[in-house]
Amino acid sequence: MSTLPGGRNTIERVARFGYGARGVVYLVVGGLALLAALGHGGRAGDSKDALRAVLAGPFGAALVGLIALGLAGFALWRLIEAVTDADRRGTGIKGLAVRGAHLVSAALYFGLAASAASLSLGLGLSGGDGMHDGTAWLLAKPFGRWLVALAGLAVVGGGFGFLGKAWRGDVTDRLALDAQARARWAGPIGRFGYAARGLAFLIIGGFLVAAAWHQRSSDAKGLGEAFALLRAQPYGSVLLGLVAAGHAAFGAFGLIQARYRHIEAPDIDRVDDAAGEAARALT
């Protein structure tokens, strides 16, 4: 990394810090849900519940503040990936779909970073119930029912994308690891994590489609409610335990990405120069 220009080196460090912060959040999410499945007092909740749990621990405010910075860094990296095509996804249909998903991811993680920052400063969680509020806002707009349905189908599509990645086993393609390490530990951890996230996305997308069908924002539910639905099924504790462990694996894979992922960060200086040249051309 020392051979990289300064701007690229900075972006790479921000991205790695971001992957690590996201990994910690999902480790806590999965751990709490697993405790709940085992009947040991945990709460199967979402990422905001995970932040509350970290806040309640030793040095909670400082740790949540660091997570907030990391999540903001991850959101920034997602934005850079989408705008500059740093991962060389291309301009085909699949590439544009992935880059569009990265834009949505950037917005979501900026929001989660803001919530984490608010918690660390003692201001409580900001933004209310994002899923319900956002769905209610969309339903009140012209064609809102169809927009919510499209959003739900997009989430379902993302779920199938996660499941497809888990099935194909290509989760380690961008890791700087040898074939043995990929096969023995990185690949299984990543595939398990992606499978669990895929199942959660299918359920959450289904909730959104139901909200569109019934035109009720209360039907739009997040990860905590997806966990609750799993627990309500026959052998629900087993189902919840598996998906919870998968989310913990997804968090662990985030830490692996923080250390080993190939990050093709654009050179900040070159981006600035290009922007300046474009501005001069326009004037």
PDB file of C-alpha atoms in Angstrom, residues 23-283:
ATOM      1  CA  GLY A  23     -18.573  -6.323  10.158  1.00  0.00           C
ATOM      2  CA  VAL A  24     -18.716  -5.417  13.860  1.00  0.00           C
ATOM      3  CA  VAL A  25     -22.352  -4.307  13.545  1.00  0.00           C
ATOM      4  CA  TYR A  26     -23.437  -7.592  11.973  1.00  0.00           C
ATOM      5  CA  LEU A  27     -21.387  -9.629  14.428  1.00  0.00           C
ATOM      6  CA  VAL A  28     -23.391  -7.987  17.211  1.00  0.00           C
ATOM      7  CA  VAL A  29     -26.683  -8.378  15.306  1.00  0.00           C
ATOM      8  CA  GLY A  30     -26.016 -12.079  14.780  1.00  0.00           C
ATOM      9  CA  GLY A  31     -24.724 -12.628  18.295  1.00  0.00           C
ATOM     10  CA  LEU A  32     -27.774 -11.064  19.939  1.00  0.00           C
ATOM     11  CA  ALA A  33     -30.168 -13.003  17.709  1.00  0.00           C
ATOM     12  CA  LEU A  34     -28.284 -16.237  18.416  1.00  0.00           C
ATOM     13  CA  LEU A  35     -28.576 -15.652  22.171  1.00  0.00           C
ATOM     14  CA  ALA A  36     -32.312 -15.108  21.687  1.00  0.00           C
ATOM     15  CA  ALA A  37     -32.615 -18.352  19.723  1.00  0.00           C
ATOM     16  CA  LEU A  38     -30.790 -20.223  22.481  1.00  0.00           C
ATOM     17  CA  GLY A  39     -32.983 -18.644  25.169  1.00  0.00           C
ATOM     18  CA  HIS A  40     -30.138 -16.794  26.863  1.00  0.00           C
ATOM     19  CA  GLY A  41     -31.713 -13.348  26.945  1.00  0.00           C
ATOM     20  CA  GLY A  42     -30.519 -11.790  23.721  1.00  0.00           C
ATOM     21  CA  ARG A  43     -32.799  -9.761  21.468  1.00  0.00           C
ATOM     22  CA  ALA A  44     -33.197 -10.574  17.796  1.00  0.00           C
ATOM     23  CA  GLY A  45     -33.122  -7.058  16.421  1.00  0.00           C
ATOM     24  CA  ASP A  46     -31.648  -4.953  13.650  1.00  0.00           C
ATOM     25  CA  SER A  47     -28.494  -2.878  13.303  1.00  0.00           C
ATOM     26  CA  LYS A  48     -29.848  -0.064  15.492  1.00  0.00           C
ATOM     27  CA  ASP A  49     -30.507  -2.561  18.277  1.00  0.00           C
ATOM     28  CA  ALA A  50     -26.910  -3.718  17.855  1.00  0.00           C
ATOM     29  CA  LEU A  51     -25.701  -0.135  18.291  1.00  0.00           C
ATOM     30  CA  ARG A  52     -27.762   0.176  21.487  1.00  0.00           C
ATOM     31  CA  ALA A  53     -26.170  -3.011  22.796  1.00  0.00           C
ATOM     32  CA  VAL A  54     -22.663  -1.692  22.106  1.00  0.00           C
ATOM     33  CA  LEU A  55     -23.566   1.610  23.770  1.00  0.00           C
ATOM     34  CA  ALA A  56     -24.613  -0.249  26.926  1.00  0.00           C
ATOM     35  CA  GLY A  57     -21.213  -1.939  27.224  1.00  0.00           C
ATOM     36  CA  PRO A  58     -17.866  -0.642  28.509  1.00  0.00           C
ATOM     37  CA  PHE A  59     -16.647   2.466  26.672  1.00  0.00           C
ATOM     38  CA  GLY A  60     -19.944   2.291  24.780  1.00  0.00           C
ATOM     39  CA  ALA A  61     -20.142   5.903  23.602  1.00  0.00           C
ATOM     40  CA  ALA A  62     -16.572   5.876  22.275  1.00  0.00           C
ATOM     41  CA  LEU A  63     -17.043   2.545  20.502  1.00  0.00           C
ATOM     42  CA  VAL A  64     -20.322   3.619  18.909  1.00  0.00           C
ATOM     43  CA  GLY A  65     -18.620   6.838  17.816  1.00  0.00           C
ATOM     44  CA  LEU A  66     -15.870   4.818  16.104  1.00  0.00           C
ATOM     45  CA  ILE A  67     -18.511   2.619  14.466  1.00  0.00           C
ATOM     46  CA  ALA A  68     -20.267   5.772  13.240  1.00  0.00           C
ATOM     47  CA  LEU A  69     -17.051   6.975  11.602  1.00  0.00           C
ATOM     48  CA  GLY A  70     -16.497   3.557  10.057  1.00  0.00           C
ATOM     49  CA  LEU A  71     -20.039   3.307   8.704  1.00  0.00           C
ATOM     50  CA  ALA A  72     -19.700   6.780   7.189  1.00  0.00           C
ATOM     51  CA  GLY A  73     -16.473   5.598   5.581  1.00  0.00           C
ATOM     52  CA  PHE A  74     -18.189   2.503   4.216  1.00  0.00           C
ATOM     53  CA  ALA A  75     -21.015   4.639   2.810  1.00  0.00           C
ATOM     54  CA  LEU A  76     -18.441   6.919   1.175  1.00  0.00           C
ATOM     55  CA  TRP A  77     -16.679   3.914  -0.358  1.00  0.00           C
ATOM     56  CA  ARG A  78     -19.988   2.593  -1.708  1.00  0.00           C
ATOM     57  CA  LEU A  79     -20.623   6.010  -3.257  1.00  0.00           C
ATOM     58  CA  ILE A  80     -17.150   6.042  -4.818  1.00  0.00           C
ATOM     59  CA  GLU A  81     -17.658   2.504  -6.129  1.00  0.00           C
ATOM     60  CA  ALA A  82     -20.929   3.524  -7.773  1.00  0.00           C
ATOM     61  CA  VAL A  83     -19.770   6.821  -9.279  1.00  0.00           C
ATOM     62  CA  THR A  84     -16.250   5.915 -10.413  1.00  0.00           C
ATOM     63  CA  ASP A  85     -16.826   2.211 -11.115  1.00  0.00           C
ATOM     64  CA  ALA A  86     -13.804   1.479  -8.919  1.00  0.00           C
ATOM     65  CA  ASP A  87     -14.503  -2.264  -9.057  1.00  0.00           C
ATOM     66  CA  ARG A  88     -14.792  -2.191 -12.863  1.00  0.00           C
ATOM     67  CA  ARG A  89     -18.371  -3.458 -12.983  1.00  0.00           C
ATOM     68  CA  GLY A  90     -18.830  -1.862 -16.392  1.00  0.00           C
ATOM     69  CA  THR A  91     -21.844  -0.239 -18.026  1.00  0.00           C
ATOM     70  CA  GLY A  92     -23.770  -3.380 -18.917  1.00  0.00           C
ATOM     71  CA  ILE A  93     -27.131  -4.134 -17.336  1.00  0.00           C
ATOM     72  CA  LYS A  94     -25.625  -6.207 -14.532  1.00  0.00           C
ATOM     73  CA  GLY A  95     -22.854  -3.696 -13.861  1.00  0.00           C
ATOM     74  CA  LEU A  96     -25.238  -0.757 -13.715  1.00  0.00           C
ATOM     75  CA  ALA A  97     -27.573  -2.727 -11.429  1.00  0.00           C
ATOM     76  CA  VAL A  98     -24.728  -3.428  -9.021  1.00  0.00           C
ATOM     77  CA  ARG A  99     -23.593   0.188  -9.088  1.00  0.00           C
ATOM     78  CA  GLY A 100     -27.172   1.337  -8.491  1.00  0.00           C
ATOM     79  CA  ALA A 101     -27.403  -1.017  -5.512  1.00  0.00           C
ATOM     80  CA  HIS A 102     -24.198   0.540  -4.187  1.00  0.00           C
ATOM     81  CA  LEU A 103     -25.812   3.978  -4.361  1.00  0.00           C
ATOM     82  CA  VAL A 104     -28.762   2.729  -2.323  1.00  0.00           C
ATOM     83  CA  SER A 105     -26.350   1.067   0.095  1.00  0.00           C
ATOM     84  CA  ALA A 106     -24.441   4.349   0.465  1.00  0.00           C
ATOM     85  CA  ALA A 107     -27.626   6.199   1.419  1.00  0.00           C
ATOM     86  CA  LEU A 108     -28.638   3.519   3.935  1.00  0.00           C
ATOM     87  CA  TYR A 109     -25.239   3.400   5.607  1.00  0.00           C
ATOM     88  CA  PHE A 110     -24.964   7.179   5.770  1.00  0.00           C
ATOM     89  CA  GLY A 111     -28.296   7.067   7.629  1.00  0.00           C
ATOM     90  CA  LEU A 112     -27.061   4.345   9.976  1.00  0.00           C
ATOM     91  CA  ALA A 113     -23.844   6.296  10.568  1.00  0.00           C
ATOM     92  CA  ALA A 114     -25.926   9.347  11.515  1.00  0.00           C
ATOM     93  CA  SER A 115     -27.927   7.227  13.962  1.00  0.00           C
ATOM     94  CA  ALA A 116     -24.732   5.841  15.484  1.00  0.00           C
ATOM     95  CA  ALA A 117     -23.260   9.333  15.821  1.00  0.00           C
ATOM     96  CA  SER A 118     -26.444  10.550  17.494  1.00  0.00           C
ATOM     97  CA  LEU A 119     -26.305   7.656  19.962  1.00  0.00           C
ATOM     98  CA  SER A 120     -22.642   8.234  20.781  1.00  0.00           C
ATOM     99  CA  LEU A 121     -23.359  11.902  21.540  1.00  0.00           C
ATOM    100  CA  GLY A 122     -26.191  10.990  23.898  1.00  0.00           C
ATOM    101  CA  LEU A 123     -28.925  12.294  21.616  1.00  0.00           C
ATOM    102  CA  GLY A 124     -30.716   8.979  21.141  1.00  0.00           C
ATOM    103  CA  LEU A 125     -31.482   7.388  17.797  1.00  0.00           C
ATOM    104  CA  SER A 126     -32.348   9.826  15.034  1.00  0.00           C
ATOM    105  CA  GLY A 127     -34.747   9.347  12.155  1.00  0.00           C
ATOM    106  CA  GLY A 128     -37.582   7.399  13.796  1.00  0.00           C
ATOM    107  CA  ASP A 129     -38.624   4.160  12.127  1.00  0.00           C
ATOM    108  CA  GLY A 130     -37.029   4.501   8.716  1.00  0.00           C
ATOM    109  CA  MET A 131     -38.790   1.521   7.142  1.00  0.00           C
ATOM    110  CA  HIS A 132     -42.300   2.545   8.193  1.00  0.00           C
ATOM    111  CA  ASP A 133     -41.750   6.271   7.652  1.00  0.00           C
ATOM    112  CA  GLY A 134     -40.199   5.819   4.232  1.00  0.00           C
ATOM    113  CA  THR A 135     -42.965   3.459   3.140  1.00  0.00           C
ATOM    114  CA  ALA A 136     -45.662   5.822   4.406  1.00  0.00           C
ATOM    115  CA  TRP A 137     -44.029   8.708   2.523  1.00  0.00           C
ATOM    116  CA  LEU A 138     -43.930   6.718  -0.706  1.00  0.00           C
ATOM    117  CA  LEU A 139     -47.515   5.470  -0.354  1.00  0.00           C
ATOM    118  CA  ALA A 140     -48.704   9.081  -0.083  1.00  0.00           C
ATOM    119  CA  LYS A 141     -47.170   9.951  -3.469  1.00  0.00           C
ATOM    120  CA  PRO A 142     -48.705   9.466  -6.925  1.00  0.00           C
ATOM    121  CA  PHE A 143     -48.116   5.852  -7.975  1.00  0.00           C
ATOM    122  CA  GLY A 144     -46.715   5.311  -4.477  1.00  0.00           C
ATOM    123  CA  ARG A 145     -48.195   1.842  -4.209  1.00  0.00           C
ATOM    124  CA  TRP A 146     -46.275   0.785  -7.312  1.00  0.00           C
ATOM    125  CA  LEU A 147     -43.089   2.443  -6.114  1.00  0.00           C
ATOM    126  CA  VAL A 148     -43.249   0.522  -2.829  1.00  0.00           C
ATOM    127  CA  ALA A 149     -43.925  -2.690  -4.744  1.00  0.00           C
ATOM    128  CA  LEU A 150     -40.926  -2.008  -6.988  1.00  0.00           C
ATOM    129  CA  ALA A 151     -38.782  -1.341  -3.937  1.00  0.00           C
ATOM    130  CA  GLY A 152     -39.921  -4.627  -2.430  1.00  0.00           C
ATOM    131  CA  LEU A 153     -39.170  -6.515  -5.625  1.00  0.00           C
ATOM    132  CA  ALA A 154     -35.740  -4.869  -5.766  1.00  0.00           C
ATOM    133  CA  VAL A 155     -35.030  -6.072  -2.211  1.00  0.00           C
ATOM    134  CA  VAL A 156     -36.223  -9.555  -3.174  1.00  0.00           C
ATOM    135  CA  GLY A 157     -33.905  -9.368  -6.184  1.00  0.00           C
ATOM    136  CA  GLY A 158     -31.056  -8.418  -3.876  1.00  0.00           C
ATOM    137  CA  GLY A 159     -31.909 -11.425  -1.727  1.00  0.00           C
ATOM    138  CA  PHE A 160     -31.697 -13.752  -4.714  1.00  0.00           C
ATOM    139  CA  GLY A 161     -28.410 -12.066  -5.607  1.00  0.00           C
ATOM    140  CA  PHE A 162     -26.996 -12.866  -2.157  1.00  0.00           C
ATOM    141  CA  LEU A 163     -28.271 -16.442  -2.374  1.00  0.00           C
ATOM    142  CA  GLY A 164     -26.801 -16.822  -5.862  1.00  0.00           C
ATOM    143  CA  LYS A 165     -23.431 -15.625  -4.618  1.00  0.00           C
ATOM    144  CA  ALA A 166     -23.587 -18.107  -1.762  1.00  0.00           C
ATOM    145  CA  TRP A 167     -24.543 -20.917  -4.145  1.00  0.00           C
ATOM    146  CA  ARG A 168     -21.845 -20.113  -6.712  1.00  0.00           C
ATOM    147  CA  GLY A 169     -19.204 -19.659  -4.032  1.00  0.00           C
ATOM    148  CA  ASP A 170     -17.639 -16.573  -5.653  1.00  0.00           C
ATOM    149  CA  VAL A 171     -17.734 -14.496  -2.469  1.00  0.00           C
ATOM    150  CA  THR A 172     -13.928 -14.552  -2.204  1.00  0.00           C
ATOM    151  CA  ASP A 173     -13.179 -13.380  -5.752  1.00  0.00           C
ATOM    152  CA  ARG A 174     -11.916  -9.982  -4.594  1.00  0.00           C
ATOM    153  CA  LEU A 175      -9.880 -11.228  -1.639  1.00  0.00           C
ATOM    154  CA  ALA A 176      -6.081 -11.309  -1.671  1.00  0.00           C
ATOM    155  CA  LEU A 177      -5.940 -14.873  -0.364  1.00  0.00           C
ATOM    156  CA  ASP A 178      -4.517 -18.069  -1.779  1.00  0.00           C
ATOM    157  CA  ALA A 179      -6.787 -20.879  -2.976  1.00  0.00           C
ATOM    158  CA  GLN A 180      -6.283 -22.945   0.167  1.00  0.00           C
ATOM    159  CA  ALA A 181      -7.346 -20.135   2.508  1.00  0.00           C
ATOM    160  CA  ARG A 182     -10.364 -19.382   0.342  1.00  0.00           C
ATOM    161  CA  ALA A 183     -11.469 -22.994   0.338  1.00  0.00           C
ATOM    162  CA  ARG A 184     -10.790 -23.766   4.012  1.00  0.00           C
ATOM    163  CA  TRP A 185     -12.189 -20.776   5.883  1.00  0.00           C
ATOM    164  CA  ALA A 186     -12.875 -17.555   3.978  1.00  0.00           C
ATOM    165  CA  GLY A 187     -15.223 -19.148   1.439  1.00  0.00           C
ATOM    166  CA  PRO A 188     -17.392 -21.103   3.912  1.00  0.00           C
ATOM    167  CA  ILE A 189     -17.731 -18.109   6.233  1.00  0.00           C
ATOM    168  CA  GLY A 190     -18.668 -15.812   3.351  1.00  0.00           C
ATOM    169  CA  ARG A 191     -21.110 -18.248   1.754  1.00  0.00           C
ATOM    170  CA  PHE A 192     -22.898 -18.866   5.058  1.00  0.00           C
ATOM    171  CA  GLY A 193     -23.127 -15.125   5.688  1.00  0.00           C
ATOM    172  CA  TYR A 194     -24.398 -14.289   2.221  1.00  0.00           C
ATOM    173  CA  ALA A 195     -27.003 -17.069   2.406  1.00  0.00           C
ATOM    174  CA  ALA A 196     -28.354 -15.691   5.691  1.00  0.00           C
ATOM    175  CA  ARG A 197     -28.481 -12.148   4.347  1.00  0.00           C
ATOM    176  CA  GLY A 198     -30.217 -13.413   1.222  1.00  0.00           C
ATOM    177  CA  LEU A 199     -32.964 -15.088   3.233  1.00  0.00           C
ATOM    178  CA  ALA A 200     -33.437 -11.954   5.338  1.00  0.00           C
ATOM    179  CA  PHE A 201     -33.709  -9.817   2.186  1.00  0.00           C
ATOM    180  CA  LEU A 202     -36.370 -12.136   0.752  1.00  0.00           C
ATOM    181  CA  ILE A 203     -38.466 -11.748   3.895  1.00  0.00           C
ATOM    182  CA  ILE A 204     -38.008  -7.971   4.119  1.00  0.00           C
ATOM    183  CA  GLY A 205     -38.811  -7.574   0.418  1.00  0.00           C
ATOM    184  CA  GLY A 206     -41.931  -9.661   0.963  1.00  0.00           C
ATOM    185  CA  PHE A 207     -42.974  -7.323   3.769  1.00  0.00           C
ATOM    186  CA  LEU A 208     -42.638  -4.358   1.398  1.00  0.00           C
ATOM    187  CA  VAL A 209     -44.676  -6.047  -1.318  1.00  0.00           C
ATOM    188  CA  ALA A 210     -47.371  -6.785   1.294  1.00  0.00           C
ATOM    189  CA  ALA A 211     -47.312  -3.128   2.356  1.00  0.00           C
ATOM    190  CA  ALA A 212     -47.878  -2.105  -1.271  1.00  0.00           C
ATOM    191  CA  TRP A 213     -50.656  -4.670  -1.734  1.00  0.00           C
ATOM    192  CA  HIS A 214     -52.542  -3.612   1.406  1.00  0.00           C
ATOM    193  CA  GLN A 215     -51.432   0.033   1.176  1.00  0.00           C
ATOM    194  CA  ARG A 216     -50.394  -0.071   4.836  1.00  0.00           C
ATOM    195  CA  SER A 217     -46.998   1.222   5.868  1.00  0.00           C
ATOM    196  CA  SER A 218     -47.255  -0.838   9.065  1.00  0.00           C
ATOM    197  CA  ASP A 219     -46.784  -3.970   6.944  1.00  0.00           C
ATOM    198  CA  ALA A 220     -43.269  -2.805   5.995  1.00  0.00           C
ATOM    199  CA  LYS A 221     -40.907  -4.431   8.459  1.00  0.00           C
ATOM    200  CA  GLY A 222     -37.167  -4.723   8.917  1.00  0.00           C
ATOM    201  CA  LEU A 223     -34.615  -7.271  10.069  1.00  0.00           C
ATOM    202  CA  GLY A 224     -35.915  -7.559  13.618  1.00  0.00           C
ATOM    203  CA  GLU A 225     -39.369  -8.501  12.362  1.00  0.00           C
ATOM    204  CA  ALA A 226     -37.812 -10.928   9.850  1.00  0.00           C
ATOM    205  CA  PHE A 227     -36.120 -12.669  12.777  1.00  0.00           C
ATOM    206  CA  ALA A 228     -39.448 -12.739  14.632  1.00  0.00           C
ATOM    207  CA  LEU A 229     -41.195 -14.316  11.628  1.00  0.00           C
ATOM    208  CA  LEU A 230     -38.565 -17.060  11.487  1.00  0.00           C
ATOM    209  CA  ARG A 231     -38.950 -17.757  15.194  1.00  0.00           C
ATOM    210  CA  ALA A 232     -42.721 -18.093  14.790  1.00  0.00           C
ATOM    211  CA  GLN A 233     -42.337 -20.983  12.326  1.00  0.00           C
ATOM    212  CA  PRO A 234     -42.190 -24.692  13.235  1.00  0.00           C
ATOM    213  CA  TYR A 235     -38.704 -25.341  14.629  1.00  0.00           C
ATOM    214  CA  GLY A 236     -38.429 -21.570  14.801  1.00  0.00           C
ATOM    215  CA  SER A 237     -35.602 -21.525  17.332  1.00  0.00           C
ATOM    216  CA  VAL A 238     -33.506 -23.658  14.994  1.00  0.00           C
ATOM    217  CA  LEU A 239     -34.330 -21.464  11.995  1.00  0.00           C
ATOM    218  CA  LEU A 240     -33.590 -18.294  13.949  1.00  0.00           C
ATOM    219  CA  GLY A 241     -30.361 -19.784  15.281  1.00  0.00           C
ATOM    220  CA  LEU A 242     -29.133 -20.680  11.800  1.00  0.00           C
ATOM    221  CA  VAL A 243     -29.956 -17.282  10.294  1.00  0.00           C
ATOM    222  CA  ALA A 244     -28.537 -15.506  13.354  1.00  0.00           C
ATOM    223  CA  ALA A 245     -25.296 -17.471  13.086  1.00  0.00           C
ATOM    224  CA  GLY A 246     -25.251 -16.611   9.387  1.00  0.00           C
ATOM    225  CA  HIS A 247     -25.480 -12.905  10.171  1.00  0.00           C
ATOM    226  CA  ALA A 248     -22.598 -13.283  12.617  1.00  0.00           C
ATOM    227  CA  ALA A 249     -20.684 -15.026   9.816  1.00  0.00           C
ATOM    228  CA  PHE A 250     -21.523 -12.116   7.501  1.00  0.00           C
ATOM    229  CA  GLY A 251     -20.045  -9.788  10.123  1.00  0.00           C
ATOM    230  CA  ALA A 252     -16.928 -11.946  10.405  1.00  0.00           C
ATOM    231  CA  PHE A 253     -16.612 -11.905   6.624  1.00  0.00           C
ATOM    232  CA  GLY A 254     -16.721  -8.107   6.790  1.00  0.00           C
ATOM    233  CA  LEU A 255     -13.643  -8.214   9.001  1.00  0.00           C
ATOM    234  CA  ILE A 256     -11.989 -10.535   6.482  1.00  0.00           C
ATOM    235  CA  GLN A 257     -12.813  -8.033   3.730  1.00  0.00           C
ATOM    236  CA  ALA A 258     -11.377  -5.228   5.825  1.00  0.00           C
ATOM    237  CA  ARG A 259      -8.053  -7.055   5.872  1.00  0.00           C
ATOM    238  CA  TYR A 260      -7.844  -8.864   2.549  1.00  0.00           C
ATOM    239  CA  ARG A 261     -10.167  -7.275  -0.020  1.00  0.00           C
ATOM    240  CA  HIS A 262      -8.682  -5.839  -3.214  1.00  0.00           C
ATOM    241  CA  ILE A 263      -9.621  -2.154  -3.172  1.00  0.00           C
ATOM    242  CA  GLU A 264      -9.012  -0.318  -6.423  1.00  0.00           C
ATOM    243  CA  ALA A 265      -9.317   3.162  -5.003  1.00  0.00           C
ATOM    244  CA  PRO A 266      -9.301   6.025  -7.505  1.00  0.00           C
ATOM    245  CA  ASP A 267      -6.593   8.658  -7.143  1.00  0.00           C
ATOM    246  CA  ILE A 268      -8.149  11.694  -5.427  1.00  0.00           C
ATOM    247  CA  ASP A 269      -5.727  14.044  -7.165  1.00  0.00           C
ATOM    248  CA  ARG A 270      -6.701  12.707 -10.584  1.00  0.00           C
ATOM    249  CA  VAL A 271     -10.400  12.944  -9.765  1.00  0.00           C
ATOM    250  CA  ASP A 272      -9.919  16.545  -8.654  1.00  0.00           C
ATOM    251  CA  ASP A 273      -7.935  17.347 -11.817  1.00  0.00           C
ATOM    252  CA  ALA A 274     -10.615  15.809 -14.015  1.00  0.00           C
ATOM    253  CA  ALA A 275     -13.332  17.740 -12.213  1.00  0.00           C
ATOM    254  CA  GLY A 276     -11.359  20.949 -12.613  1.00  0.00           C
ATOM    255  CA  GLU A 277     -10.822  20.391 -16.313  1.00  0.00           C
ATOM    256  CA  ALA A 278     -14.519  19.682 -16.785  1.00  0.00           C
ATOM    257  CA  ALA A 279     -15.437  22.882 -14.930  1.00  0.00           C
ATOM    258  CA  ARG A 280     -13.047  24.928 -17.061  1.00  0.00           C
ATOM    259  CA  ALA A 281     -14.475  23.408 -20.224  1.00  0.00           C
ATOM    260  CA  LEU A 282     -17.983  24.390 -19.177  1.00  0.00           C
ATOM    261  CA  THR A 283     -16.945  27.970 -18.501  1.00  0.00           C
TER     262      THR A 283
END
